[in-house]
Structure formats: C-alpha cells, structure tokens
XYZ file of C-alpha atoms in Angstrom:
713
model
C -10.026 -15.914 4.280
C -8.005 -14.030 1.644
C -5.128 -11.869 2.897
C -6.680 -8.723 4.245
C -5.030 -5.774 5.928
C -6.999 -4.294 8.780
C -6.354 -0.585 8.145
C -5.991 1.236 4.944
C -5.234 -0.308 2.544
C -17.751 3.256 -7.316
C -18.666 1.689 -9.718
C -17.152 2.300 -13.063
C -14.288 4.685 -13.713
C -15.453 7.944 -15.308
C -14.150 7.741 -18.813
C -13.484 10.288 -21.520
C -15.073 9.021 -24.699
C -13.112 9.386 -27.893
C -14.550 9.648 -31.372
C -11.334 8.546 -32.967
C -11.155 4.923 -33.985
C -9.072 2.424 -32.076
C -6.829 2.161 -35.116
C -5.825 5.820 -35.017
C -5.495 5.640 -31.244
C -3.069 2.746 -31.250
C -1.007 3.920 -34.224
C -0.510 7.079 -32.165
C 0.878 4.848 -29.438
C 3.580 3.621 -31.803
C 4.575 7.132 -32.946
C 4.743 8.475 -29.377
C 7.248 5.831 -28.254
C 9.554 5.991 -31.267
C 11.948 8.461 -29.591
C 12.915 6.110 -26.730
C 15.853 3.764 -27.078
C 16.103 1.198 -24.261
C 13.712 -1.552 -23.169
C 11.740 -0.919 -19.986
C 13.417 -3.836 -18.223
C 13.382 -4.879 -14.577
C 17.079 -3.986 -14.382
C 16.321 -0.490 -15.697
C 13.493 -0.138 -13.178
C 15.921 -0.871 -10.325
C 18.089 2.043 -11.476
C 15.244 4.459 -10.766
C 15.330 6.377 -7.495
C 12.436 5.980 -5.088
C 10.943 8.927 -3.236
C 9.444 8.611 0.226
C 6.921 10.704 2.146
C 7.867 14.419 2.040
C 7.406 17.154 4.608
C 7.164 20.906 4.035
C 8.672 23.925 5.787
C 6.242 26.069 7.822
C 6.532 28.907 5.289
C 5.851 26.554 2.384
C 9.063 27.421 0.547
C 10.953 24.137 0.865
C 10.129 20.462 0.908
C 12.258 17.687 2.374
C 11.954 14.268 0.744
C 13.712 10.914 1.338
C 15.323 9.563 -1.850
C 16.482 5.939 -2.061
C 19.122 4.746 -4.519
C 19.713 1.019 -4.945
C 23.047 -0.643 -5.601
C 22.093 -3.938 -7.219
C 25.601 -5.385 -6.887
C 25.586 -4.700 -3.154
C 21.926 -5.788 -3.001
C 20.953 -2.813 -0.830
C 19.637 0.709 -0.915
C 20.630 3.915 0.851
C 18.216 6.735 1.602
C 19.218 10.377 1.939
C 17.175 13.504 2.577
C 16.955 16.199 -0.106
C 15.735 19.781 0.171
C 13.643 20.844 -2.817
C 12.274 24.388 -3.395
C 8.523 24.523 -3.955
C 9.151 27.161 -6.633
C 11.714 26.836 -9.435
C 15.117 26.227 -7.914
C 17.856 23.654 -7.394
C 17.470 20.675 -5.076
C 20.135 20.180 -2.403
C 21.190 16.956 -0.708
C 20.858 17.348 3.066
C 22.228 14.036 4.396
C 24.935 11.793 3.005
C 26.467 9.899 5.935
C 26.208 6.126 5.793
C 22.912 4.757 7.045
C 19.509 5.479 5.589
C 17.470 8.434 6.796
C 13.677 8.288 6.980
C 10.597 9.973 8.484
C 11.710 13.613 8.065
C 9.753 16.139 10.149
C 10.210 19.914 9.922
C 10.420 21.905 13.155
C 7.670 24.518 13.668
C 10.255 27.329 13.689
C 11.522 26.141 10.296
C 15.146 25.796 11.383
C 15.635 22.049 11.861
C 14.562 18.701 10.479
C 14.200 15.626 12.650
C 14.604 12.187 11.120
C 15.192 8.562 12.055
C 18.352 6.678 11.100
C 20.654 3.851 12.123
C 24.191 5.244 11.890
C 27.641 4.356 13.128
C 27.396 2.153 16.208
C 23.609 2.478 16.552
C 22.072 -0.905 17.372
C 18.556 0.372 16.649
C 17.123 3.318 14.739
C 17.635 6.561 16.648
C 16.335 10.114 16.446
C 18.548 12.711 14.735
C 18.199 16.419 14.012
C 19.942 18.502 11.370
C 19.918 22.218 10.652
C 18.180 23.188 7.431
C 21.117 25.348 6.363
C 23.473 22.366 6.531
C 26.099 20.895 8.828
C 26.287 17.513 10.491
C 23.261 15.713 11.854
C 23.197 15.268 15.623
C 21.902 12.195 17.416
C 19.296 13.032 20.047
C 18.448 9.599 21.486
C 20.185 6.386 22.449
C 17.099 4.287 23.056
C 17.840 0.529 23.145
C 14.365 -0.319 21.824
C 14.618 2.080 18.868
C 12.702 5.106 17.631
C 9.923 5.525 15.041
C 7.485 8.244 13.910
C 8.980 11.502 15.272
C 6.771 14.590 15.682
C 7.745 18.044 16.948
C 6.189 19.867 19.851
C 5.119 23.436 18.980
C 8.048 25.005 20.888
C 10.574 23.372 18.490
C 12.550 22.268 21.550
C 11.054 18.818 22.093
C 10.237 15.896 19.841
C 7.780 13.063 20.441
C 8.414 9.572 19.128
C 7.188 6.002 19.456
C 9.135 3.092 20.899
C 8.173 -0.491 21.682
C 9.176 -1.132 25.290
C 8.831 -3.613 28.139
C 6.480 -2.025 30.635
C 7.704 -4.245 33.487
C 11.112 -2.533 33.292
C 11.605 0.930 34.686
C 14.862 2.121 33.104
C 16.430 2.226 29.651
C 19.455 0.434 31.078
C 17.244 -2.485 32.111
C 15.741 -2.604 28.621
C 19.191 -2.586 27.059
C 20.205 -5.469 29.297
C 17.129 -7.528 28.393
C 17.571 -6.802 24.691
C 21.190 -7.986 24.887
C 20.312 -11.082 26.894
C 17.642 -12.149 24.425
C 19.864 -11.530 21.414
C 22.698 -13.551 22.964
C 20.576 -16.353 24.442
C 21.227 -19.927 23.316
C 17.635 -20.896 24.169
C 15.450 -19.638 21.309
C 11.914 -20.679 22.281
C 9.167 -18.062 22.193
C 5.961 -18.324 24.189
C 2.560 -16.658 23.755
C -0.659 -17.002 25.708
C -2.628 -14.576 23.555
C -2.918 -13.811 19.840
C -1.681 -12.277 17.626
C 1.774 -13.809 17.485
C 3.044 -12.217 14.259
C 2.626 -9.308 11.865
C 3.428 -9.363 8.126
C 7.022 -10.639 8.324
C 7.987 -10.822 11.974
C 6.890 -12.372 15.234
C 5.585 -10.094 17.958
C 7.216 -10.102 21.369
C 6.012 -8.960 24.786
C 6.676 -5.248 24.235
C 4.058 -2.486 23.973
C 4.127 0.680 21.882
C 4.264 3.983 23.774
C 4.746 7.692 23.130
C 7.830 9.410 24.538
C 9.255 12.909 24.350
C 12.834 14.136 24.358
C 14.545 17.526 24.406
C 16.504 18.217 21.220
C 19.562 18.939 23.362
C 19.407 15.353 24.602
C 18.716 13.916 27.999
C 16.474 11.121 29.199
C 13.341 10.530 27.070
C 10.177 11.006 29.101
C 7.217 8.630 28.946
C 3.856 10.115 27.971
C 1.492 7.128 27.649
C 3.318 4.419 29.543
C 1.553 4.957 32.859
C -1.930 5.426 31.376
C -2.883 1.749 31.285
C -3.212 1.538 27.493
C -0.777 1.263 24.587
C -0.693 1.960 20.861
C -0.800 -0.508 17.978
C 1.778 -3.285 18.398
C 1.703 -4.527 14.827
C 2.397 -1.520 12.640
C 2.580 1.776 14.539
C 3.472 4.826 12.460
C 3.014 8.598 12.322
C -0.753 8.208 11.860
C -1.013 6.369 15.187
C -0.869 9.571 17.249
C -0.789 13.369 17.130
C 0.172 16.304 19.384
C -2.212 19.184 20.143
C -1.057 22.568 18.761
C -0.500 23.918 22.281
C 1.639 20.908 23.175
C -0.390 19.936 26.244
C -2.277 16.884 24.936
C -1.777 13.849 22.726
C -4.389 11.824 20.854
C -3.721 8.249 19.827
C -5.411 5.062 18.614
C -5.645 2.088 20.986
C -6.833 -1.445 20.357
C -9.133 -1.894 23.352
C -9.679 -5.609 22.748
C -8.339 -7.721 25.597
C -9.069 -11.110 24.023
C -6.525 -10.816 21.185
C -9.051 -12.062 18.611
C -11.588 -9.245 18.262
C -9.740 -5.980 17.444
C -11.398 -2.608 17.973
C -9.392 0.622 17.831
C -10.606 3.689 19.736
C -9.287 7.261 19.896
C -7.953 8.344 23.297
C -6.612 11.657 24.573
C -4.174 12.181 27.407
C -2.317 15.146 28.935
C 1.348 15.225 27.942
C 2.376 15.877 31.546
C 1.234 13.571 34.299
C -0.793 11.214 32.138
C -2.571 8.505 34.115
C -5.661 6.276 33.845
C -7.607 8.945 35.746
C -7.215 11.588 33.009
C -7.326 9.226 30.040
C -10.372 9.921 27.803
C -11.886 7.541 25.254
C -13.648 9.660 22.607
C -15.118 6.783 20.584
C -16.226 4.083 22.984
C -19.717 4.034 21.440
C -18.402 2.699 18.100
C -17.754 -1.087 17.993
C -15.564 -0.817 14.870
C -12.264 0.958 14.276
C -11.505 4.637 14.875
C -7.987 5.585 13.773
C -5.557 8.279 12.568
C -6.200 11.242 14.943
C -5.204 14.665 13.586
C -5.498 17.963 15.473
C -6.510 21.087 13.557
C -3.844 23.841 13.541
C -6.117 26.139 15.573
C -6.605 23.402 18.173
C -10.390 23.493 18.041
C -10.985 20.162 16.313
C -9.650 16.652 16.286
C -10.202 14.776 13.017
C -10.061 10.988 12.750
C -11.258 8.118 10.562
C -14.220 5.949 11.538
C -15.375 2.579 10.255
C -18.696 1.130 11.367
C -18.598 -2.479 10.134
C -16.737 -4.579 12.650
C -14.159 -7.079 11.353
C -14.061 -5.530 7.859
C -10.810 -3.705 7.236
C -12.025 -2.217 3.923
C -15.185 -0.663 5.340
C -15.618 2.925 4.154
C -13.643 5.320 6.377
C -15.741 8.325 7.418
C -14.120 11.644 8.257
C -15.101 12.553 11.816
C -14.597 15.911 13.539
C -14.548 16.183 17.322
C -15.175 19.687 18.705
C -12.758 19.917 21.629
C -14.603 22.828 23.264
C -18.136 21.544 22.959
C -17.265 17.812 23.132
C -19.434 17.235 20.078
C -18.786 14.822 17.223
C -19.694 15.368 13.554
C -19.541 13.045 10.565
C -18.439 15.032 7.500
C -18.714 12.249 4.912
C -21.558 9.925 5.876
C -23.215 10.324 2.480
C -19.975 10.172 0.467
C -19.225 6.781 -1.067
C -15.438 6.863 -0.722
C -12.930 6.439 2.117
C -11.395 9.557 3.658
C -7.686 8.712 3.945
C -4.310 10.391 3.562
C -5.606 13.535 5.288
C -3.845 16.809 6.135
C -5.272 20.026 7.578
C -5.143 23.345 5.734
C -3.065 25.888 7.726
C -6.159 28.006 8.467
C -8.108 24.966 9.808
C -10.963 25.588 7.362
C -10.573 22.320 5.464
C -8.746 19.038 5.135
C -7.197 17.625 2.002
C -6.897 13.914 1.322
C -5.416 11.561 -1.266
C -8.486 9.455 -2.074
C -8.745 6.092 -3.825
C -11.316 7.064 -6.445
C -12.304 4.786 -9.343
C -8.850 3.728 -10.495
C -7.113 7.011 -9.657
C -5.917 8.456 -6.363
C -7.247 12.013 -6.460
C -6.817 14.888 -4.051
C -10.108 15.970 -2.474
C -10.945 18.972 -0.298
C -13.192 18.540 2.755
C -14.610 21.796 4.110
C -15.283 21.622 7.836
C -18.559 23.465 7.302
C -19.846 20.406 5.472
C -21.014 19.831 1.933
C -19.889 17.396 -0.734
C -16.121 16.783 -0.849
C -14.602 18.498 -3.894
C -12.144 16.826 -6.252
C -9.035 18.973 -6.661
C -7.141 16.804 -9.172
C -8.367 14.690 -12.079
C -5.559 12.819 -13.823
C -2.751 10.655 -12.459
C -2.499 9.683 -8.807
C -1.311 11.611 -5.754
C -0.414 10.643 -2.200
C 1.815 11.550 0.771
C 0.507 15.101 1.084
C 2.029 17.877 3.192
C 0.699 21.417 3.413
C 1.886 24.763 4.797
C 2.257 28.475 4.105
C -0.094 30.959 2.517
C -2.101 29.925 -0.485
C -1.646 27.267 0.879
C 1.228 25.284 -0.663
C 0.552 21.565 -1.028
C 3.327 19.128 -1.875
C 2.938 15.442 -2.526
C 4.008 12.551 -4.680
C 2.462 12.243 -8.149
C 2.660 8.986 -10.044
C 1.140 6.966 -12.864
C 1.824 3.740 -14.731
C 4.596 5.596 -16.581
C 5.784 8.039 -13.898
C 7.417 6.760 -10.697
C 6.604 8.828 -7.583
C 7.656 12.408 -8.314
C 7.609 15.386 -5.962
C 5.128 18.039 -7.083
C 3.410 21.122 -5.724
C -0.353 21.400 -6.173
C -2.499 24.512 -6.334
C -5.315 23.876 -3.859
C -7.872 25.851 -5.859
C -7.298 24.390 -9.342
C -5.410 21.150 -8.781
C -2.672 22.227 -11.196
C 0.533 20.350 -10.354
C 4.078 21.603 -10.867
C 6.876 19.064 -11.049
C 9.576 19.799 -8.450
C 11.974 16.833 -8.647
C 13.983 15.444 -11.559
C 15.723 12.491 -9.913
C 14.590 10.044 -12.612
C 14.267 12.254 -15.680
C 17.465 11.138 -17.391
C 16.847 7.434 -16.812
C 13.200 7.612 -17.893
C 14.092 9.457 -21.094
C 15.997 6.369 -22.261
C 13.202 3.877 -21.634
C 10.400 2.726 -23.920
C 7.087 2.742 -22.058
C 3.938 1.439 -23.643
C 0.801 3.525 -23.760
C -1.779 3.008 -21.042
C -5.511 2.875 -21.631
C -8.481 2.664 -19.287
C -11.383 0.598 -20.602
C -14.716 -0.494 -19.224
C -16.354 -3.849 -19.895
C -19.395 -5.740 -18.636
C -18.430 -8.102 -15.842
C -20.346 -10.232 -13.347
C -24.026 -9.316 -12.967
C -23.622 -7.292 -16.179
C -22.013 -4.508 -14.126
C -19.292 -2.212 -15.430
C -15.713 -3.178 -14.553
C -12.854 -0.718 -15.038
C -9.613 -2.142 -16.409
C -6.169 -0.729 -17.179
C -4.484 -1.923 -20.364
C -0.766 -1.414 -21.057
C 0.372 -2.000 -24.641
C 3.828 -3.157 -25.777
C 5.898 -0.211 -27.039
C 5.977 -1.664 -30.555
C 2.284 -2.515 -30.584
C 0.471 -2.426 -33.908
C -3.190 -3.433 -34.232
C -2.633 -5.255 -37.520
C -1.027 -8.193 -35.676
C -2.288 -10.481 -32.936
C -0.678 -10.136 -29.510
C -0.600 -12.308 -26.365
C -2.313 -11.242 -23.144
C -0.932 -11.242 -19.614
C -3.853 -10.509 -17.268
C -2.696 -9.404 -13.824
C -4.768 -10.252 -10.755
C -4.420 -7.673 -7.998
C -4.099 -8.368 -4.296
C -6.026 -7.243 -1.270
C -8.636 -8.017 -2.494
C -9.817 -4.550 -1.480
C -6.804 -2.729 -2.945
C -7.958 -1.353 -6.266
C -5.394 -0.825 -9.021
C -4.912 2.898 -9.493
C -3.000 4.830 -12.148
C 0.206 4.470 -10.153
C 3.677 3.026 -10.434
C 4.209 -0.617 -9.528
C 7.644 -1.758 -8.369
C 6.813 -5.420 -7.736
C 4.395 -6.151 -10.601
C 5.427 -3.578 -13.164
C 3.091 -3.699 -16.154
C 5.538 -1.692 -18.262
C 8.161 -4.412 -17.797
C 5.681 -7.122 -18.789
C 4.529 -5.083 -21.790
C 8.143 -4.669 -22.889
C 8.431 -8.453 -22.905
C 5.848 -8.399 -25.677
C 2.525 -8.895 -23.862
C -0.578 -6.746 -23.801
C -0.802 -6.408 -20.021
C -3.958 -5.599 -18.079
C -5.166 -5.019 -14.507
C -8.907 -5.262 -13.921
C -10.634 -3.799 -10.873
C -12.901 -6.766 -10.248
C -15.742 -6.818 -7.726
C -14.311 -6.162 -4.275
C -11.769 -3.596 -5.447
C -11.501 -0.389 -3.447
C -12.351 3.025 -4.860
C -15.636 2.154 -6.562
C -18.053 2.529 -3.674
C -18.937 0.579 -0.566
C -21.357 -1.824 -2.242
C -18.717 -2.812 -4.809
C -16.038 -3.308 -2.153
C -18.332 -5.324 0.123
C -19.810 -7.459 -2.671
C -17.340 -10.341 -2.201
C -16.709 -10.441 1.539
C -18.988 -13.428 2.137
C -18.363 -15.233 -1.156
C -14.766 -14.431 -2.080
C -14.425 -16.447 -5.266
C -17.493 -16.118 -7.468
C -17.593 -12.504 -8.634
C -13.831 -11.970 -9.082
C -13.667 -15.210 -11.061
C -16.559 -14.157 -13.283
C -15.047 -10.696 -13.788
C -11.781 -12.331 -14.828
C -13.470 -14.571 -17.387
C -15.484 -11.617 -18.698
C -12.227 -9.674 -19.084
C -10.824 -12.421 -21.284
C -14.030 -12.379 -23.322
C -13.583 -8.645 -23.864
C -10.040 -9.236 -25.060
C -11.067 -12.131 -27.311
C -13.427 -9.699 -29.040
C -10.482 -7.440 -29.922
C -8.986 -8.376 -33.294
C -5.445 -7.705 -32.054
C -5.503 -10.292 -29.228
C -4.485 -13.897 -29.836
C -7.014 -15.899 -27.832
C -4.659 -18.888 -27.927
C -1.937 -16.941 -26.116
C -3.360 -15.866 -22.776
C -1.743 -16.016 -19.324
C -2.748 -14.724 -15.897
C -0.904 -14.159 -12.649
C -1.138 -12.400 -9.323
C 0.013 -12.233 -5.721
C -1.742 -12.455 -2.362
C -5.472 -12.337 -3.201
C -4.306 -12.286 -6.819
C -2.583 -15.595 -6.068
C -5.825 -16.798 -4.504
C -7.623 -15.868 -7.715
C -4.971 -17.628 -9.808
C -5.429 -20.753 -7.647
C -9.197 -20.427 -8.067
C -8.805 -20.323 -11.847
C -6.815 -23.561 -11.662
C -9.907 -25.465 -10.571
C -12.426 -23.796 -12.893
C -12.869 -23.372 -16.671
C -10.584 -20.666 -18.053
C -8.704 -19.802 -21.278
C -5.205 -19.347 -19.830
C -2.280 -21.444 -21.051
C -0.367 -20.822 -17.832
C -0.766 -19.172 -14.425
C 1.536 -17.461 -11.934
C 0.573 -17.769 -8.249
C 2.675 -15.612 -5.907
C 2.036 -15.701 -2.131
C -1.242 -17.377 -2.998
C -3.970 -18.121 -0.495
C -4.522 -21.696 -1.657
C -6.177 -23.312 1.359
C -8.569 -21.174 3.399
C -8.276 -23.522 6.359
C -4.505 -23.137 6.735
C -4.930 -19.371 6.464
C -5.750 -19.631 10.143
C -1.959 -19.747 10.472
C -1.674 -16.168 9.168
C -0.852 -13.142 11.298
C -4.553 -12.289 11.583
C -5.692 -15.933 11.666
C -7.044 -15.826 15.230
C -9.283 -12.803 14.561
C -13.021 -13.317 14.630
C -14.412 -13.649 11.099
C -17.226 -11.336 10.083
C -19.343 -14.130 8.577
C -18.355 -16.969 10.872
C -15.668 -19.615 11.166
C -15.143 -22.751 9.080
C -16.698 -24.970 11.754
C -19.800 -22.801 11.690
C -20.194 -22.626 7.895
C -18.243 -25.524 6.420
C -19.913 -25.471 2.990
C -19.161 -21.790 2.385
C -15.533 -22.213 3.408
C -15.123 -25.218 1.134
C -16.624 -23.634 -1.977
C -14.424 -20.555 -1.510
C -11.166 -22.439 -0.966
C -9.155 -23.137 -4.148
C -7.801 -26.414 -2.804
C -11.319 -27.865 -2.865
C -11.162 -27.981 -6.673
C -7.746 -29.673 -6.961
C -9.232 -32.546 -8.974
C -9.584 -30.125 -11.885
C -6.025 -28.752 -11.834
C -4.300 -29.143 -15.193
C -2.797 -25.729 -16.067
C 0.995 -25.237 -15.939
C 1.645 -23.013 -12.908
C 4.574 -21.072 -11.517
C 4.339 -20.993 -7.702
C 6.315 -18.355 -5.769
C 6.524 -17.861 -2.000
C 8.710 -16.289 0.686
C 9.624 -17.967 3.965
C 9.106 -14.790 6.002
C 5.536 -14.280 4.819
C 3.243 -14.240 7.857
C 0.279 -12.744 6.000
C 0.030 -15.827 3.750
C 2.186 -18.504 5.390
C 4.642 -20.379 3.185
C 2.668 -23.603 3.667
C 0.210 -22.370 1.038
C 2.882 -22.318 -1.656
C 4.229 -25.714 -0.641
C 0.748 -27.257 -0.587
C -0.143 -25.861 -4.000
C 3.117 -27.001 -5.584
C 2.920 -30.477 -4.058
C -0.655 -30.966 -5.264
C 0.309 -29.856 -8.777
C 3.244 -32.268 -8.731
C 1.053 -35.061 -7.386
C -1.349 -34.518 -10.275
C 1.432 -34.404 -12.854
C 0.753 -30.772 -13.787
C 3.826 -28.917 -15.132
C 4.832 -26.608 -12.302
C 7.773 -24.842 -10.738
C 8.273 -23.643 -7.151
C 10.384 -20.549 -6.527
C 11.178 -20.210 -2.819
C 12.804 -17.155 -1.236
C 14.159 -17.911 2.261
C 14.823 -14.220 3.009
C 11.696 -12.547 1.583
C 8.260 -11.899 3.046
C 4.906 -11.238 1.361
C 6.763 -9.221 -1.258
C 10.080 -9.619 -3.064
C 12.026 -6.583 -1.868
C 15.731 -7.240 -2.379
C 17.136 -6.085 -5.738
C 18.763 -9.330 -6.835
C 15.820 -11.435 -5.692
C 13.500 -9.113 -7.591
C 15.552 -9.413 -10.768
C 15.469 -13.205 -10.417
C 11.693 -13.044 -9.862
C 11.176 -11.038 -13.044
C 13.490 -13.196 -15.151
C 11.995 -16.461 -13.885
C 8.501 -15.127 -14.590
C 9.560 -14.054 -18.098
C 11.017 -17.449 -18.924
C 7.963 -19.266 -17.558
C 5.515 -17.129 -19.536
C 7.587 -17.458 -22.700
C 7.568 -21.244 -22.373
C 3.764 -21.440 -22.561
C 2.697 -18.131 -24.123
C 4.986 -16.862 -26.855
C 5.542 -13.088 -26.572
C 5.408 -10.529 -29.357
C 3.268 -10.050 -32.459
C 1.791 -13.031 -34.237
C -0.539 -13.506 -37.182
C -2.180 -10.627 -38.995
C -5.416 -9.344 -37.512
C -8.560 -7.919 -39.034
C -8.664 -4.359 -37.701
C -12.182 -2.933 -37.206
C -13.236 0.537 -38.266
C -13.819 1.725 -34.682
C -13.920 0.775 -31.006
C -16.437 -1.537 -29.459
C -19.716 0.205 -28.784
C -19.634 -0.972 -25.185
C -16.157 0.343 -24.544
C -14.908 3.801 -23.718
C -11.224 4.525 -23.750
C -8.993 6.901 -21.889
C -5.339 7.064 -22.791
C -2.850 8.271 -20.188
C 0.717 9.445 -20.558
C-alpha cells in the first residue's frame, strides 16, 4: 500500500477566468520579474528563516513565534522565540541562549511564555518559562524521559505536558536509571511481541505517553493519566493529542483503544485532573469504530469539539467537526453535509464559533464554523494559511500565510473580512534579491474526463515564443493535495530557475477536492493517478511553448510510487526521479504501519489486485533512465524499496543512479544533504532533459478553450 499517514495529513479548483490572451499573460510574467537579481537557488532557499507555530497573548496584542535560522557550514539550525506586535510595531527577540526553543504557549494571565528546549546539560527536552518583559528563561522540569506539548492551566501557576514513560517504574529516579542503563548497554537487541515497532524514522520502545502537570515554581511533576489504565498516542503525540478544561478540573485526550496492535481506533476520553482512575475515566466516542481525535474545549467550558472519521482504516477519510455538550451529554455533527475536512481548529474567545485552516481545492483557506450550525463560511480566498491562534476582542487571529512564492509569514487576519496584515519581515531582504517565476493554476481534463487542477510555475525568464522543457512533479501522500504553499524539500521555484516549466497536478486521490475524489484511488492505487499524469502531459504538449521531446517527471513517497509506476507503462518522459518510492507493495509490509489491517484486504486475500498495483510487477518494461534516492532511517517506506528498484534497473541495463543518505529519513532535512540532493537532481535532469529555452514556438492568439487560468503572486 502506498505510504499513508493515519491522521491529518472537490473537484476542480475554482478559477478566475481571464479574457486576456496567454501571450499577454506570460509577457507580464517576464516584466514582473525583471527587478530581481539573484537566481532562486537551493542555497538561497536555505538562507531563508523558517517560522513555526505561533501563539497569541490573551489580550491579542502580541504574538510569539519560533524562528529557525540555518547555518549551512555547521549543518544545523537554531530556533529562537520572537515577540511580534499584532499591530504595527517592532519585533523583539525573546530567547537567544544556545539550544532551540519550540512549542511556545502563553500563560492565561499574559505574563509568561512556556516553551520546550534542550539547553546546557539537559539530556532531554525540558520545560522552560520566561517572562514576557524579558530576562532569563527558567527551567521548570528535569524529567529524564523528556517533555513535549506544554499547555497552561487556567490559574497560570501550573503547566501540563506529555512525556513517554515506563509505567512499571514508580519514580523519576528509576526512569533515569533505566534510560542510562539502556544507553550504556553493550547488548543492543530490541524485542517486540506486538506491532507497531516503528514510526516514521525511529523504533518504538516499551514506553507509554501520559499527561503530567508541574508547578511553575518547580517540584515533582504529577501524573494525570498514568493510573487511568489508558495512554495517549505512542507514535506522534503533540499538542492536539489532549486539552485542559477551562476550569482546570478535567482533561480530554485521544486514546488508541486497539489492543491487537494491528487495527487502530482512536477514541476521545475525559478524566478528572485530580485522582484520575479507571473508575472515573469516560469514553465519549465508543460507538464510532473509526478515529476520533484532537479534543478542544470551548473557552466557556460548555462544549468539547473534536474531529471524527467514520471509515475505518482510511486515514484520509473526511474529518467531521463534532461538538459534545458537556452539560447535556449530547453530541452534534456540525459538518456532516460539508465535503471538506475540518482541521487546524481554534475556538473564538466568545465560544460562538471555531476557525480552521482547511485544505480546499489547492488552497488552504480559513473557514468559520458557527456552533449554531449552517454552512461553514470561507474567510480567506487567496494564498494559504495555517497554524492559527486567536484571542482578544474582535477577535484577533494570527497565523502563518504562505504561497509558492512566500515562505511562511506571520500575519493577522480580520475574522469578518479575511483581510490579512503582514506582521513579520524576517525574509523580506533575502526574498527581494531572488527571481521567482510566476505561478498559474490551470484545469485540464484528466481520467474519466474529470477536471484536474494543476499548478504551473514558469522560469523567471520565460517567453512564450520559445519552447521550454517540462518537469512534472508527482506529489506524495497520496492524499496530500498540493496547495498554494511553500515547499522546502521539492521547491518548484528552484526547479523553475534551473530552466524548466515546473508543474504539480492534484491527481485523483488528492485531498481538498471532496471525499469522492480522495477515495477514488484507495482500492486501485495506480490507474487514475497514472492516467491523470499522462493527461497532464497531453495538456502540456498542446501548448506551443512546451517541447514535447524534453519532459521529465519526479516525486517522493507516493510520488515515487507513481514515478515507479510510470517506469513500467507508456509515458513521454526522458527521465524519472524516484525518491523514497514505494516500489514493491509486498515489501511495504515492512513499513511502520505495515501490520495494520488493510481496508480492502491483504495480498494473500486479493493477490491479483496487489500485483496490478505494484510497480515491480511491470519491471519487464523498465527502460527509462531513473535517479533513485532513499534514506536509511525511513520507516514509512523502508530503504529496501530504493535498493530493489535500483538493482532491477541495473539488472536490466537501464541508466540509473542510486543516492543513499545514511542519516536521513523519509525526507532530506539536513542543509548539506539537501543541497547535495538538489544539485544531484539538477545534474541528472540536465543530462537527459536540457534546461532553458529551445526552438521558436508558434504562439496562439489566446488560451485553450478548455483551460482557465489564475495567476498568483
């Protein structure tokens, strides 16, 4: 099965039709980029600062945001917290001591910010607090198993956090001793008697995730959930895994109730903060066989919101917004008739509505959900938004705005109109020097003659009177639609600056285009995405400014699966790039989710379906030069896939190259490895598909009748 993520992670994009001809449109692209001086290179991209999830002060006047700067020579990044006014004003750096700070959380009284960091002699990440008006940060915990996801209690005197602990040990000293013994042990064997054994890039051990609380003046952290007989997510717990009631007396959290290890099902539980035990543990969602996640108390304490999926074993099932009335013990579904997933949610301060950053037809828009019901209302239209925080009168919403040309930028958003005001300028100087290409959204007829939305990024020096090569990118997931957002690992602006028209198409299965579209490939993974890809190339071949003899395609994860699928089928590409590719569906049982029950059966139950959807089945047809890339630490798509694909290509005498990263996982994250990845990809593409303008083209008088265009900044 292709690499799917269990949590998180519409048909055609609404377009704005233009009467102007494609000639005038694209000549405008050239004029708009003339003022920039430097190429949009991978090295330049690594000089940009990266913003993390912000939080907002209770009065809505200040935001705190993590900002990461990378030192390529040192091959590492450092993250500091910055305070940014939500109205015009100067940003101020809050932390600067060595060791990255993350997960900032503002105290309810507005005076302090909690965060997580590994500083000085810390062996694991610990909880720190710092006064908003400055001074040194103070360490609150010394937990040997580390701290994640801090949240304040309403009295501003205690903080909750998550830690992964051994429940057979009763003291922190015992845990410290075991941690030390295991780290120092000469015997390195690990033993499991139940799946899963790994998650993304690391093996799981015998610890469980639990909620603790600690006084900000220090002292022994107190267990909240440990004695309740259940635990939180072991694989990827975060701030969405739990929440604290506004009166501080109760916690809500998501628990995987499956005891087999192969049939996950998350339910929402509540538990008193004091004296929690199995006797007062309440399961609010035991009637739903699929996942219920991300509990979120309303500020007035009357409601508990959470996300519900109803299709078991399908991580991309539409997430409904559920409201549990805590007084009447009644449950309501606010979005049953809405064909999008309710994610990225925050409550309005007056508890009358929730706001969410919604994957919506190629753009991540902010929507408002009124608790009285009715159709969710789009607040924003252009560009993409995420990581919302809300407070104060008005109210004041802050979040990160981004697009293909704008890396995540802190903005404030007017809840009524969606108007966004830029608050941060961390990257303004660097971006002003770069030469981005214009971005266009087009729609073409794909498989089943259905509309497919596609993003096209043009080289900065593009002119329609010459023929250009195409680099078609194949996105991962597969249920992770490509939105108008910045890409650090597959940056289309970098590829376009190499001299390629670069495109991402939201093939069948992509998220954000409705449940039917997302679910259309879950039984037959290969057919529709393959057809959509071929139809995309046919659309490009019909454009006079594309050289049909200079086409390449590449992708990672499911995109690598699609690249491997193309290898065995007819296609027009001169070369392919397959990164972290699912090549052999049978060996994908070695992935971190490999033991999970499959929605449509296992390979021994439906051998023909598995075979026709596994790229390796068609190896007899492989003849396209292919760059294969894989990381040793990848547990989502084990490294064996890359080795198998490369060895088969070599066996068949197909020109191929294997790039192996011993210290990378599913993604290439280290600066110098990333730069090598980009440069190796550039050289490989150039070898088989020459970049830059070619022969003269015959420019038509206007755009294709079947195509609508939307140009973004």
